[in-house]
Amino acid sequence: MKHMKARQVADTAITDGREPTGAELDAIEREMPLIAAEVELLDAQIGLLDRAATALDERRIRRARNRVLAARRDLTNRTAGVPGGPAVA
């Protein structure tokens, strides 16, 4: 039986595991608009689990999806030059 070890992410400093590093907190702060947009979309989708969607619900879902896409675009554009950000092709 082979034992598998988790690989450490190169961008993350190894700490005692109790608190996030400053770099991790900065990354979370940069991603907060995307996280908030994804939570809003998830909330709209959860509301439709037990009932049929109305026209208003469909509009809410569509707008939430558009906010997620806009937040992803903005995050990608902001972090393109940041070390550890997405690679620019």
Short mmCIF file of N, CA, C and O in Angstrom, two decimals:
data_model
loop_
_atom_site.label_atom_id
_atom_site.label_comp_id
_atom_site.label_asym_id
_atom_site.label_seq_id
_atom_site.Cartn_x
_atom_site.Cartn_y
_atom_site.Cartn_z
N MET A 1 0.84 -1.17 0.00
CA MET A 1 0.00 0.00 0.00
C MET A 1 0.89 1.23 0.00
O MET A 1 1.80 1.36 0.81
N LYS A 2 0.63 2.12 -0.92
CA LYS A 2 1.41 3.35 -1.00
C LYS A 2 0.72 4.44 -0.18
O LYS A 2 -0.50 4.57 -0.20
N HIS A 3 1.52 5.21 0.50
CA HIS A 3 1.00 6.34 1.25
C HIS A 3 1.19 7.59 0.41
O HIS A 3 2.25 7.81 -0.16
N MET A 4 0.15 8.39 0.36
CA MET A 4 0.21 9.61 -0.43
C MET A 4 0.36 10.81 0.50
O MET A 4 -0.25 10.87 1.55
N LYS A 5 1.19 11.75 0.07
CA LYS A 5 1.37 12.97 0.84
C LYS A 5 0.80 14.12 0.03
O LYS A 5 0.88 14.14 -1.19
N ALA A 6 0.22 15.08 0.74
CA ALA A 6 -0.28 16.27 0.05
C ALA A 6 0.89 17.12 -0.38
O ALA A 6 1.87 17.29 0.34
N ARG A 7 0.78 17.66 -1.58
CA ARG A 7 1.83 18.55 -2.08
C ARG A 7 1.53 19.96 -1.62
O ARG A 7 0.41 20.42 -1.69
N GLN A 8 2.55 20.64 -1.18
CA GLN A 8 2.39 22.02 -0.75
C GLN A 8 2.31 22.92 -1.97
O GLN A 8 3.03 22.73 -2.94
N VAL A 9 1.44 23.91 -1.92
CA VAL A 9 1.33 24.89 -2.99
C VAL A 9 2.53 25.82 -2.88
O VAL A 9 2.86 26.30 -1.81
N ALA A 10 3.19 26.08 -4.01
CA ALA A 10 4.41 26.87 -4.00
C ALA A 10 4.18 28.31 -3.54
O ALA A 10 5.06 28.93 -2.97
N ASP A 11 2.98 28.85 -3.77
CA ASP A 11 2.71 30.24 -3.43
C ASP A 11 2.33 30.43 -1.97
O ASP A 11 2.22 31.55 -1.49
N THR A 12 2.09 29.37 -1.24
CA THR A 12 1.64 29.47 0.13
C THR A 12 2.78 29.16 1.09
O THR A 12 3.43 28.14 0.97
N ALA A 13 2.99 30.05 2.02
CA ALA A 13 4.03 29.83 3.03
C ALA A 13 3.55 28.76 4.01
O ALA A 13 2.37 28.66 4.32
N ILE A 14 4.47 27.98 4.51
CA ILE A 14 4.13 26.95 5.48
C ILE A 14 4.09 27.61 6.86
O ILE A 14 5.06 28.22 7.30
N THR A 15 2.94 27.51 7.52
CA THR A 15 2.78 28.09 8.85
C THR A 15 2.41 26.99 9.81
O THR A 15 2.32 25.83 9.45
N ASP A 16 2.13 27.37 11.03
CA ASP A 16 1.73 26.39 12.03
C ASP A 16 0.28 25.93 11.83
O ASP A 16 -0.21 25.10 12.57
N GLY A 17 -0.41 26.47 10.84
CA GLY A 17 -1.76 26.04 10.52
C GLY A 17 -2.84 26.72 11.31
O GLY A 17 -4.01 26.38 11.18
N ARG A 18 -2.50 27.68 12.12
CA ARG A 18 -3.51 28.32 12.96
C ARG A 18 -4.12 29.56 12.32
O ARG A 18 -5.29 29.82 12.47
N GLU A 19 -3.32 30.33 11.64
CA GLU A 19 -3.80 31.59 11.07
C GLU A 19 -3.30 31.73 9.65
O GLU A 19 -2.22 31.27 9.32
N PRO A 20 -4.09 32.40 8.79
CA PRO A 20 -3.62 32.63 7.43
C PRO A 20 -2.50 33.66 7.40
O PRO A 20 -2.43 34.55 8.26
N THR A 21 -1.65 33.54 6.42
CA THR A 21 -0.56 34.50 6.28
C THR A 21 -1.10 35.79 5.68
O THR A 21 -2.24 35.85 5.20
N GLY A 22 -0.28 36.81 5.70
CA GLY A 22 -0.67 38.08 5.11
C GLY A 22 -0.96 37.96 3.63
O GLY A 22 -1.90 38.57 3.11
N ALA A 23 -0.17 37.15 2.94
CA ALA A 23 -0.38 36.95 1.50
C ALA A 23 -1.72 36.26 1.24
O ALA A 23 -2.42 36.60 0.29
N GLU A 24 -2.07 35.29 2.08
CA GLU A 24 -3.35 34.60 1.92
C GLU A 24 -4.51 35.55 2.19
O GLU A 24 -5.52 35.52 1.48
N LEU A 25 -4.39 36.39 3.19
CA LEU A 25 -5.44 37.37 3.47
C LEU A 25 -5.58 38.37 2.33
O LEU A 25 -6.70 38.76 1.99
N ASP A 26 -4.46 38.78 1.75
CA ASP A 26 -4.51 39.69 0.60
C ASP A 26 -5.21 39.03 -0.59
O ASP A 26 -6.01 39.67 -1.29
N ALA A 27 -4.93 37.75 -0.80
CA ALA A 27 -5.57 37.02 -1.90
C ALA A 27 -7.08 36.91 -1.67
O ALA A 27 -7.87 37.09 -2.61
N ILE A 28 -7.47 36.65 -0.45
CA ILE A 28 -8.90 36.57 -0.13
C ILE A 28 -9.56 37.93 -0.35
O ILE A 28 -10.65 38.01 -0.92
N GLU A 29 -8.90 38.98 0.07
CA GLU A 29 -9.44 40.34 -0.11
C GLU A 29 -9.61 40.66 -1.59
O GLU A 29 -10.62 41.25 -1.99
N ARG A 30 -8.65 40.26 -2.42
CA ARG A 30 -8.76 40.50 -3.86
C ARG A 30 -9.92 39.72 -4.47
O ARG A 30 -10.55 40.18 -5.41
N GLU A 31 -10.20 38.55 -3.93
CA GLU A 31 -11.24 37.68 -4.48
C GLU A 31 -12.63 37.92 -3.90
O GLU A 31 -13.59 37.30 -4.34
N MET A 32 -12.77 38.81 -2.92
CA MET A 32 -14.06 39.01 -2.26
C MET A 32 -15.19 39.41 -3.21
O MET A 32 -16.31 38.90 -3.06
N PRO A 33 -14.98 40.29 -4.20
CA PRO A 33 -16.10 40.58 -5.10
C PRO A 33 -16.60 39.34 -5.85
O PRO A 33 -17.81 39.15 -6.03
N LEU A 34 -15.69 38.48 -6.26
CA LEU A 34 -16.08 37.24 -6.93
C LEU A 34 -16.80 36.30 -5.96
O LEU A 34 -17.83 35.71 -6.30
N ILE A 35 -16.29 36.18 -4.76
CA ILE A 35 -16.92 35.32 -3.76
C ILE A 35 -18.33 35.80 -3.47
O ILE A 35 -19.28 35.01 -3.42
N ALA A 36 -18.51 37.10 -3.32
CA ALA A 36 -19.84 37.66 -3.04
C ALA A 36 -20.80 37.40 -4.21
O ALA A 36 -21.97 37.05 -4.00
N ALA A 37 -20.31 37.55 -5.44
CA ALA A 37 -21.16 37.31 -6.61
C ALA A 37 -21.54 35.84 -6.70
O ALA A 37 -22.68 35.51 -7.03
N GLU A 38 -20.62 34.94 -6.39
CA GLU A 38 -20.92 33.51 -6.43
C GLU A 38 -21.92 33.13 -5.34
O GLU A 38 -22.79 32.28 -5.56
N VAL A 39 -21.81 33.75 -4.17
CA VAL A 39 -22.76 33.49 -3.09
C VAL A 39 -24.16 33.96 -3.49
O VAL A 39 -25.16 33.29 -3.25
N GLU A 40 -24.23 35.11 -4.14
CA GLU A 40 -25.51 35.63 -4.60
C GLU A 40 -26.15 34.68 -5.63
O GLU A 40 -27.35 34.42 -5.57
N LEU A 41 -25.35 34.17 -6.55
CA LEU A 41 -25.86 33.21 -7.54
C LEU A 41 -26.33 31.94 -6.86
O LEU A 41 -27.41 31.42 -7.16
N LEU A 42 -25.55 31.44 -5.93
CA LEU A 42 -25.93 30.23 -5.22
C LEU A 42 -27.22 30.44 -4.43
O LEU A 42 -28.09 29.57 -4.40
N ASP A 43 -27.37 31.60 -3.82
CA ASP A 43 -28.58 31.90 -3.07
C ASP A 43 -29.79 31.89 -4.01
O ASP A 43 -30.86 31.37 -3.66
N ALA A 44 -29.65 32.46 -5.19
CA ALA A 44 -30.75 32.47 -6.15
C ALA A 44 -31.08 31.05 -6.60
O ALA A 44 -32.26 30.70 -6.76
N GLN A 45 -30.07 30.22 -6.80
CA GLN A 45 -30.31 28.84 -7.23
C GLN A 45 -30.94 28.01 -6.13
O GLN A 45 -31.82 27.18 -6.39
N ILE A 46 -30.52 28.22 -4.89
CA ILE A 46 -31.10 27.47 -3.77
C ILE A 46 -32.57 27.81 -3.61
O ILE A 46 -33.39 26.94 -3.30
N GLY A 47 -32.91 29.07 -3.85
CA GLY A 47 -34.31 29.46 -3.73
C GLY A 47 -35.23 28.77 -4.72
O GLY A 47 -36.44 28.73 -4.52
N LEU A 48 -34.66 28.19 -5.76
CA LEU A 48 -35.47 27.52 -6.78
C LEU A 48 -35.48 26.01 -6.67
O LEU A 48 -35.99 25.31 -7.54
N LEU A 49 -34.90 25.48 -5.60
CA LEU A 49 -34.82 24.03 -5.48
C LEU A 49 -36.19 23.37 -5.31
O LEU A 49 -36.41 22.26 -5.78
N ASP A 50 -37.10 24.04 -4.63
CA ASP A 50 -38.37 23.40 -4.32
C ASP A 50 -39.57 24.04 -5.01
O ASP A 50 -40.71 23.79 -4.64
N ARG A 51 -39.32 24.87 -6.01
CA ARG A 51 -40.43 25.49 -6.72
C ARG A 51 -40.01 25.82 -8.15
O ARG A 51 -38.83 25.88 -8.45
N ALA A 52 -40.99 26.05 -8.98
CA ALA A 52 -40.72 26.41 -10.38
C ALA A 52 -40.29 27.87 -10.46
O ALA A 52 -40.71 28.70 -9.66
N ALA A 53 -39.44 28.15 -11.41
CA ALA A 53 -38.93 29.51 -11.58
C ALA A 53 -39.96 30.40 -12.26
O ALA A 53 -40.60 30.00 -13.24
N THR A 54 -40.10 31.61 -11.75
CA THR A 54 -40.94 32.61 -12.39
C THR A 54 -40.06 33.46 -13.29
O THR A 54 -38.83 33.30 -13.31
N ALA A 55 -40.67 34.38 -14.01
CA ALA A 55 -39.89 35.28 -14.86
C ALA A 55 -38.94 36.12 -14.02
O ALA A 55 -37.80 36.38 -14.42
N LEU A 56 -39.39 36.52 -12.84
CA LEU A 56 -38.53 37.30 -11.95
C LEU A 56 -37.34 36.47 -11.46
O LEU A 56 -36.21 36.97 -11.38
N ASP A 57 -37.59 35.21 -11.16
CA ASP A 57 -36.50 34.32 -10.74
C ASP A 57 -35.48 34.12 -11.86
O ASP A 57 -34.27 34.12 -11.61
N GLU A 58 -35.97 33.94 -13.07
CA GLU A 58 -35.06 33.77 -14.20
C GLU A 58 -34.20 35.01 -14.40
O GLU A 58 -33.00 34.91 -14.68
N ARG A 59 -34.79 36.17 -14.24
CA ARG A 59 -34.04 37.42 -14.36
C ARG A 59 -32.99 37.53 -13.25
O ARG A 59 -31.86 37.95 -13.48
N ARG A 60 -33.37 37.14 -12.03
CA ARG A 60 -32.43 37.18 -10.90
C ARG A 60 -31.24 36.26 -11.15
O ARG A 60 -30.09 36.63 -10.91
N ILE A 61 -31.50 35.05 -11.65
CA ILE A 61 -30.43 34.10 -11.96
C ILE A 61 -29.52 34.66 -13.05
O ILE A 61 -28.29 34.61 -12.96
N ARG A 62 -30.13 35.18 -14.12
CA ARG A 62 -29.35 35.73 -15.23
C ARG A 62 -28.46 36.88 -14.77
O ARG A 62 -27.28 36.94 -15.11
N ARG A 63 -29.01 37.78 -13.96
CA ARG A 63 -28.21 38.91 -13.47
C ARG A 63 -27.10 38.44 -12.53
O ARG A 63 -25.98 38.95 -12.57
N ALA A 64 -27.39 37.43 -11.71
CA ALA A 64 -26.36 36.90 -10.81
C ALA A 64 -25.24 36.24 -11.61
O ALA A 64 -24.06 36.41 -11.29
N ARG A 65 -25.59 35.52 -12.66
CA ARG A 65 -24.55 34.91 -13.52
C ARG A 65 -23.70 35.98 -14.19
O ARG A 65 -22.48 35.84 -14.29
N ASN A 66 -24.35 37.03 -14.65
CA ASN A 66 -23.59 38.13 -15.27
C ASN A 66 -22.65 38.80 -14.27
O ASN A 66 -21.53 39.19 -14.63
N ARG A 67 -23.09 38.94 -13.02
CA ARG A 67 -22.21 39.52 -11.99
C ARG A 67 -21.01 38.61 -11.72
O ARG A 67 -19.89 39.10 -11.52
N VAL A 68 -21.23 37.30 -11.72
CA VAL A 68 -20.12 36.36 -11.52
C VAL A 68 -19.12 36.48 -12.67
O VAL A 68 -17.91 36.57 -12.45
N LEU A 69 -19.62 36.52 -13.89
CA LEU A 69 -18.73 36.65 -15.04
C LEU A 69 -17.95 37.96 -15.01
O LEU A 69 -16.75 38.00 -15.28
N ALA A 70 -18.62 39.05 -14.65
CA ALA A 70 -17.94 40.35 -14.57
C ALA A 70 -16.90 40.35 -13.46
O ALA A 70 -15.80 40.88 -13.63
N ALA A 71 -17.21 39.73 -12.32
CA ALA A 71 -16.26 39.67 -11.21
C ALA A 71 -15.05 38.82 -11.60
O ALA A 71 -13.90 39.17 -11.25
N ARG A 72 -15.27 37.72 -12.31
CA ARG A 72 -14.14 36.88 -12.76
C ARG A 72 -13.26 37.65 -13.73
O ARG A 72 -12.04 37.59 -13.66
N ARG A 73 -13.90 38.37 -14.66
CA ARG A 73 -13.14 39.17 -15.62
C ARG A 73 -12.31 40.23 -14.90
O ARG A 73 -11.12 40.39 -15.16
N ASP A 74 -12.93 40.95 -13.97
CA ASP A 74 -12.22 41.99 -13.24
C ASP A 74 -11.08 41.42 -12.41
O ASP A 74 -9.99 41.99 -12.36
N LEU A 75 -11.31 40.29 -11.76
CA LEU A 75 -10.26 39.66 -10.96
C LEU A 75 -9.10 39.22 -11.85
O LEU A 75 -7.93 39.43 -11.51
N THR A 76 -9.40 38.65 -12.99
CA THR A 76 -8.35 38.22 -13.91
C THR A 76 -7.55 39.41 -14.41
O THR A 76 -6.32 39.37 -14.46
N ASN A 77 -8.23 40.49 -14.74
CA ASN A 77 -7.54 41.68 -15.22
C ASN A 77 -6.69 42.32 -14.13
O ASN A 77 -5.60 42.83 -14.40
N ARG A 78 -7.18 42.30 -12.88
CA ARG A 78 -6.42 42.90 -11.78
C ARG A 78 -5.21 42.08 -11.39
O ARG A 78 -4.18 42.62 -11.00
N THR A 79 -5.33 40.75 -11.45
CA THR A 79 -4.26 39.89 -10.94
C THR A 79 -3.32 39.41 -12.03
O THR A 79 -2.43 38.60 -11.75
N ALA A 80 -3.47 39.87 -13.25
CA ALA A 80 -2.62 39.40 -14.34
C ALA A 80 -1.15 39.72 -14.07
O ALA A 80 -0.27 38.95 -14.42
N GLY A 81 -0.86 40.84 -13.44
CA GLY A 81 0.53 41.21 -13.18
C GLY A 81 1.00 40.90 -11.77
O GLY A 81 2.14 41.16 -11.42
N VAL A 82 0.12 40.31 -10.94
CA VAL A 82 0.46 40.01 -9.55
C VAL A 82 1.15 38.66 -9.48
O VAL A 82 0.67 37.70 -10.09
N PRO A 83 2.28 38.54 -8.76
CA PRO A 83 2.90 37.24 -8.60
C PRO A 83 1.93 36.24 -7.98
O PRO A 83 1.25 36.54 -7.01
N GLY A 84 1.82 35.09 -8.58
CA GLY A 84 0.88 34.08 -8.11
C GLY A 84 -0.48 34.23 -8.74
O GLY A 84 -1.36 33.43 -8.51
N GLY A 85 -0.66 35.27 -9.55
CA GLY A 85 -1.92 35.48 -10.26
C GLY A 85 -1.98 34.60 -11.49
O GLY A 85 -1.08 33.80 -11.75
N PRO A 86 -3.05 34.70 -12.25
CA PRO A 86 -3.18 33.84 -13.43
C PRO A 86 -2.13 34.17 -14.48
O PRO A 86 -1.68 35.30 -14.61
N ALA A 87 -1.75 33.16 -15.20
CA ALA A 87 -0.75 33.35 -16.27
C ALA A 87 -1.38 34.10 -17.44
O ALA A 87 -2.53 33.86 -17.79
N VAL A 88 -0.63 34.99 -18.02
CA VAL A 88 -1.12 35.75 -19.16
C VAL A 88 -0.60 35.07 -20.41
O VAL A 88 0.60 34.87 -20.59
N ALA A 89 -1.51 34.69 -21.30
CA ALA A 89 -1.11 33.98 -22.52
C ALA A 89 -0.95 34.95 -23.67
O ALA A 89 -1.52 35.97 -23.75
#
